[in-house]
Each structure stands twice: as C-alpha cells, then as structure tokens.
C-alpha cells in the first residue's frame, strides 16, 4: 500500500506508515518540533507497537527556506501538502516588508483550509486564572478564509484608497465616513457558502462526539448583513440539513411566541433528553464574559475570523495559555489538514531550552485523532496529564506554579515519554 494518505468519498484512507510533511518553523520551531516528534512517535509505538508509524518528511518555509532556496514559501512545500494531504508545522515568522502578507495565511488560503479548529481543555495541575478550570471543555471552529483574513484593504492617500472612498461616497451614497480624506478602508466579505461549510463542520463535530451544543458567536446586532447573516445561515442549516439531530434557539423562540414559555421549555428539555445538539447564538462581547463566568454552558463554538482570534486566546488563557493550546486548519471537504503550534516564534528564547513544546505536542495528538489513531492520541493526553500533575514543567508555567520542577524543552518531552502508560 502507498504511504500517501488519500481522501475518497469523504473518508481518509490512512496507510500504516503515512508520510507526514512538517515545517520545522522559525525561532523556537526547531526545538519544539524535535521534542514533539519524539513524543508522538513514542505514543504511536505504545499504542500500536511496530504495526503503525509516522514517516516524517521535512518541507521548507520561513527563514530557513529563504536561506536555502531564496523563497519563504517554495512551491515544493505547497506541493508536498497537496500530495500528502495531512501535515504539521511549527511557528513561522511573517517577513517584514516582503510580498507575502502572512506565511500562515498563504498556506490556509492556498489549500482552502477554511476551518481553524482549536480544542480548549484544562490539564490538572496547570495554573489558571479562573476558579473552576476543570469546567472548561470547548471546541472552537473559526472561519479561516473570509472576514479580515481576506486581506482586502486600501490605505489612505493611495490611488486605490481614493477610488474606493469616492465610489462609496459618490456611487453608493455612503455618508457615514467621519473623516473621509484621511480614512483607510477594509472590506469584510462573509458568504453564505463560507459560513455554511464552517458551521456544518462544527455541527457534525458535535453530533459525532455527542457534545451538547453549538454556540454561534457573532456581532450581528451591529453588522447585520455579515455577522447577522452568518448567524441566520447557521440556524437555517441546522433546521434543514440537521433537523433530526438538532434543536435551535430560534425554534425555541417560535414555540414560545405561539404556545408560551412552558411549551418552549418542554420542547427544549425533550430535545436535550433525546440527545439532540442545541444550536444557540451569543453576541461576541457577551460571549467573552459568559465564557469566563459560565464556561460549562458552551461546548462547540462556531464563529467568524476576527471573533475567533479573540476567543481563542481568551479561552487558552483560562487553561494555561497558548503555550499548551493546540490548533488545526482543516478542509473537511477535500481532506487537507495542517496542524500547528498556536503561538509565535519567540526568537528571544530560541536555543535556550525554555520553549514549551506542549502546543505542538497536543496539535500532534489532534493529527493522530484526524488519522483515526485515537489510542495513540489518548496516550498523549494521559501522559501530559501525569506530567503536569507531577508539577514538572517548562519555564512559562514554572513561574506560576509553587513547588514545580523546571525542565528544559527536551527534558519536558522526555518526562512525557516516561509517563506514557
């Protein structure tokens, strides 16, 4: 059998020894990549012995790529991800003053990785700013290709900026630009197709895993035709394509209006008791508060790009920070997926052994789950849990934990491997 993962009829066909392209990354990338690969390899061996193995294939991007090839993103790198479907990457520094807006964005847009998926959970022993971090168990689905990620902007004083301003004022009759002569402009595209495929992935994830709810987070009270439409398209999708598996707040309100609050509550309880996923929505600013005060009320989150950026970092901070928060960029229609460290390159600590490889290790566990190698992924989570419980951590967590033992990047990986049961 070929070592190349295939995607046939909506299903991944995974060989026992799939080739996994990886980007080492800039800054601390080399250290955390080496550490994470050792952990992932050890968990695969613990789960499957010699019957399964990941074949790591390095591909170039970022500063290392530029030094070796003269390009920050060689064509061969994109071709490798296209060929092998599933890969993983360390953090990349966006070149300042160069033509590429963002290396990460370039990968996501080229492969149309429309869903940024970030699970947020707490590991016992990890310091948290909230009282009951064990109640945090959320799964963020952030739209990856529209909203601000479209990158449609016009700088004030440029010909393009002036043309766009004049079009808005003279052709569209816009009279709400407070200082038109000095304004820059950005365009926020939100499509029905883009919204539906993201929300569909979130609902399917909740249904498959038996999770209780999907919360559509939006700012539709102000941006009615973009974020408001995102919410409405989400409800439409749930009530048509997932009518048997879901119950929406919109349906609740319709029953309440026609039959009264008691009937609506009964319908809601009946839906919950039958295992239906509850689809609800929350305004973004309210959600940022609610997720802190009542994290147990939310399970799967579906949201647009900018909201998702804020939400991801806040929720990560609730369970120890982005240093141990994993992430994935996935196209559930084509099968393409790139898993990644969610933090930056931290050049100030590169080479010092202070970097926490937890984010990339946990992203590797997500990769294993995506391949269907759940037993190996569980070994990762279990070993991480035991390591944190013993208060053996890297410098970022050491400063916040009493009685902790400080480990280097490599030693932390060794400790996780020792804790694989």
PDB file of N, CA, C and O in Angstrom, residues 154 156-172 174 177 179-183 185:
ATOM      1  N   UNK A 154      -7.432  49.139   1.777  1.00  0.00           N
ATOM      2  CA  UNK A 154      -6.983  50.251   0.945  1.00  0.00           C
ATOM      3  C   UNK A 154      -6.456  51.347   1.856  1.00  0.00           C
ATOM      4  O   UNK A 154      -7.193  51.871   2.696  1.00  0.00           O
ATOM      5  N   UNK A 156      -5.126  54.927   3.105  1.00  0.00           N
ATOM      6  CA  UNK A 156      -5.448  56.329   2.829  1.00  0.00           C
ATOM      7  C   UNK A 156      -4.322  57.001   2.047  1.00  0.00           C
ATOM      8  O   UNK A 156      -3.144  56.723   2.249  1.00  0.00           O
ATOM      9  N   UNK A 157      -4.704  57.850   1.096  1.00  0.00           N
ATOM     10  CA  UNK A 157      -3.724  58.590   0.305  1.00  0.00           C
ATOM     11  C   UNK A 157      -3.262  57.885  -0.946  1.00  0.00           C
ATOM     12  O   UNK A 157      -2.610  58.501  -1.797  1.00  0.00           O
ATOM     13  N   UNK A 158      -3.594  56.599  -1.095  1.00  0.00           N
ATOM     14  CA  UNK A 158      -3.213  55.873  -2.310  1.00  0.00           C
ATOM     15  C   UNK A 158      -4.296  56.038  -3.371  1.00  0.00           C
ATOM     16  O   UNK A 158      -5.443  56.406  -3.058  1.00  0.00           O
ATOM     17  N   UNK A 159      -3.947  55.753  -4.621  1.00  0.00           N
ATOM     18  CA  UNK A 159      -4.940  55.831  -5.691  1.00  0.00           C
ATOM     19  C   UNK A 159      -6.098  54.879  -5.431  1.00  0.00           C
ATOM     20  O   UNK A 159      -7.262  55.226  -5.646  1.00  0.00           O
ATOM     21  N   UNK A 160      -5.763  53.662  -4.970  1.00  0.00           N
ATOM     22  CA  UNK A 160      -6.813  52.678  -4.689  1.00  0.00           C
ATOM     23  C   UNK A 160      -7.727  53.154  -3.567  1.00  0.00           C
ATOM     24  O   UNK A 160      -8.948  53.013  -3.627  1.00  0.00           O
ATOM     25  N   UNK A 161      -7.097  53.691  -2.504  1.00  0.00           N
ATOM     26  CA  UNK A 161      -7.880  54.188  -1.371  1.00  0.00           C
ATOM     27  C   UNK A 161      -8.806  55.316  -1.772  1.00  0.00           C
ATOM     28  O   UNK A 161      -9.969  55.376  -1.346  1.00  0.00           O
ATOM     29  N   UNK A 162      -8.294  56.232  -2.612  1.00  0.00           N
ATOM     30  CA  UNK A 162      -9.112  57.360  -3.061  1.00  0.00           C
ATOM     31  C   UNK A 162     -10.269  56.886  -3.948  1.00  0.00           C
ATOM     32  O   UNK A 162     -11.394  57.380  -3.843  1.00  0.00           O
ATOM     33  N   UNK A 163      -9.969  55.920  -4.830  1.00  0.00           N
ATOM     34  CA  UNK A 163     -11.021  55.384  -5.705  1.00  0.00           C
ATOM     35  C   UNK A 163     -12.131  54.713  -4.892  1.00  0.00           C
ATOM     36  O   UNK A 163     -13.317  54.884  -5.159  1.00  0.00           O
ATOM     37  N   UNK A 164     -11.697  53.941  -3.893  1.00  0.00           N
ATOM     38  CA  UNK A 164     -12.676  53.234  -3.074  1.00  0.00           C
ATOM     39  C   UNK A 164     -13.525  54.228  -2.282  1.00  0.00           C
ATOM     40  O   UNK A 164     -14.757  54.083  -2.191  1.00  0.00           O
ATOM     41  N   UNK A 165     -12.895  55.239  -1.720  1.00  0.00           N
ATOM     42  CA  UNK A 165     -13.615  56.268  -0.968  1.00  0.00           C
ATOM     43  C   UNK A 165     -14.608  56.992  -1.873  1.00  0.00           C
ATOM     44  O   UNK A 165     -15.783  57.172  -1.505  1.00  0.00           O
ATOM     45  N   UNK A 166     -14.165  57.388  -3.054  1.00  0.00           N
ATOM     46  CA  UNK A 166     -15.047  58.105  -3.969  1.00  0.00           C
ATOM     47  C   UNK A 166     -16.217  57.228  -4.418  1.00  0.00           C
ATOM     48  O   UNK A 166     -17.345  57.695  -4.586  1.00  0.00           O
ATOM     49  N   UNK A 167     -15.948  55.936  -4.631  1.00  0.00           N
ATOM     50  CA  UNK A 167     -17.022  55.016  -5.009  1.00  0.00           C
ATOM     51  C   UNK A 167     -18.070  54.927  -3.912  1.00  0.00           C
ATOM     52  O   UNK A 167     -19.280  54.989  -4.183  1.00  0.00           O
ATOM     53  N   UNK A 168     -17.617  54.791  -2.669  1.00  0.00           N
ATOM     54  CA  UNK A 168     -18.568  54.697  -1.558  1.00  0.00           C
ATOM     55  C   UNK A 168     -19.424  55.957  -1.449  1.00  0.00           C
ATOM     56  O   UNK A 168     -20.641  55.885  -1.268  1.00  0.00           O
ATOM     57  N   UNK A 169     -18.757  57.094  -1.566  1.00  0.00           N
ATOM     58  CA  UNK A 169     -19.478  58.357  -1.358  1.00  0.00           C
ATOM     59  C   UNK A 169     -20.325  58.720  -2.579  1.00  0.00           C
ATOM     60  O   UNK A 169     -21.519  59.035  -2.452  1.00  0.00           O
ATOM     61  N   UNK A 170     -19.736  58.664  -3.774  1.00  0.00           N
ATOM     62  CA  UNK A 170     -20.422  59.161  -4.972  1.00  0.00           C
ATOM     63  C   UNK A 170     -21.360  58.138  -5.608  1.00  0.00           C
ATOM     64  O   UNK A 170     -22.408  58.513  -6.155  1.00  0.00           O
ATOM     65  N   UNK A 171     -20.983  56.866  -5.588  1.00  0.00           N
ATOM     66  CA  UNK A 171     -21.801  55.842  -6.238  1.00  0.00           C
ATOM     67  C   UNK A 171     -22.776  55.159  -5.284  1.00  0.00           C
ATOM     68  O   UNK A 171     -23.892  54.837  -5.661  1.00  0.00           O
ATOM     69  N   UNK A 172     -22.334  54.926  -4.057  1.00  0.00           N
ATOM     70  CA  UNK A 172     -23.160  54.187  -3.091  1.00  0.00           C
ATOM     71  C   UNK A 172     -23.894  55.100  -2.119  1.00  0.00           C
ATOM     72  O   UNK A 172     -24.737  54.640  -1.344  1.00  0.00           O
ATOM     73  N   UNK A 174     -22.776  56.666   0.514  1.00  0.00           N
ATOM     74  CA  UNK A 174     -22.390  56.488   1.912  1.00  0.00           C
ATOM     75  C   UNK A 174     -22.038  57.850   2.515  1.00  0.00           C
ATOM     76  O   UNK A 174     -21.194  58.574   1.980  1.00  0.00           O
ATOM     77  N   UNK A 177     -18.890  58.201   6.751  1.00  0.00           N
ATOM     78  CA  UNK A 177     -17.443  58.193   6.953  1.00  0.00           C
ATOM     79  C   UNK A 177     -17.068  59.514   7.609  1.00  0.00           C
ATOM     80  O   UNK A 177     -17.161  60.581   6.991  1.00  0.00           O
ATOM     81  N   UNK A 179     -14.213  60.946   8.720  1.00  0.00           N
ATOM     82  CA  UNK A 179     -13.089  61.721   8.194  1.00  0.00           C
ATOM     83  C   UNK A 179     -12.640  61.101   6.864  1.00  0.00           C
ATOM     84  O   UNK A 179     -11.607  60.417   6.795  1.00  0.00           O
ATOM     85  N   UNK A 180     -13.369  61.324   5.791  1.00  0.00           N
ATOM     86  CA  UNK A 180     -13.118  60.625   4.529  1.00  0.00           C
ATOM     87  C   UNK A 180     -11.733  60.874   3.937  1.00  0.00           C
ATOM     88  O   UNK A 180     -11.159  59.981   3.309  1.00  0.00           O
ATOM     89  N   UNK A 181     -11.180  62.048   4.105  1.00  0.00           N
ATOM     90  CA  UNK A 181      -9.909  62.358   3.463  1.00  0.00           C
ATOM     91  C   UNK A 181      -8.734  61.605   4.082  1.00  0.00           C
ATOM     92  O   UNK A 181      -7.696  61.423   3.436  1.00  0.00           O
ATOM     93  N   UNK A 182      -8.877  61.179   5.320  1.00  0.00           N
ATOM     94  CA  UNK A 182      -7.755  60.504   5.982  1.00  0.00           C
ATOM     95  C   UNK A 182      -8.080  59.065   6.362  1.00  0.00           C
ATOM     96  O   UNK A 182      -7.335  58.436   7.112  1.00  0.00           O
ATOM     97  N   UNK A 183      -9.167  58.531   5.838  1.00  0.00           N
ATOM     98  CA  UNK A 183      -9.587  57.180   6.214  1.00  0.00           C
ATOM     99  C   UNK A 183      -8.962  56.110   5.321  1.00  0.00           C
ATOM    100  O   UNK A 183      -8.911  56.260   4.100  1.00  0.00           O
ATOM    101  N   UNK A 185      -9.486  51.912   4.419  1.00  0.00           N
ATOM    102  CA  UNK A 185     -10.695  51.096   4.336  1.00  0.00           C
ATOM    103  C   UNK A 185     -10.355  49.605   4.298  1.00  0.00           C
ATOM    104  O   UNK A 185      -9.335  49.198   3.748  1.00  0.00           O
TER     105      UNK A 185
END
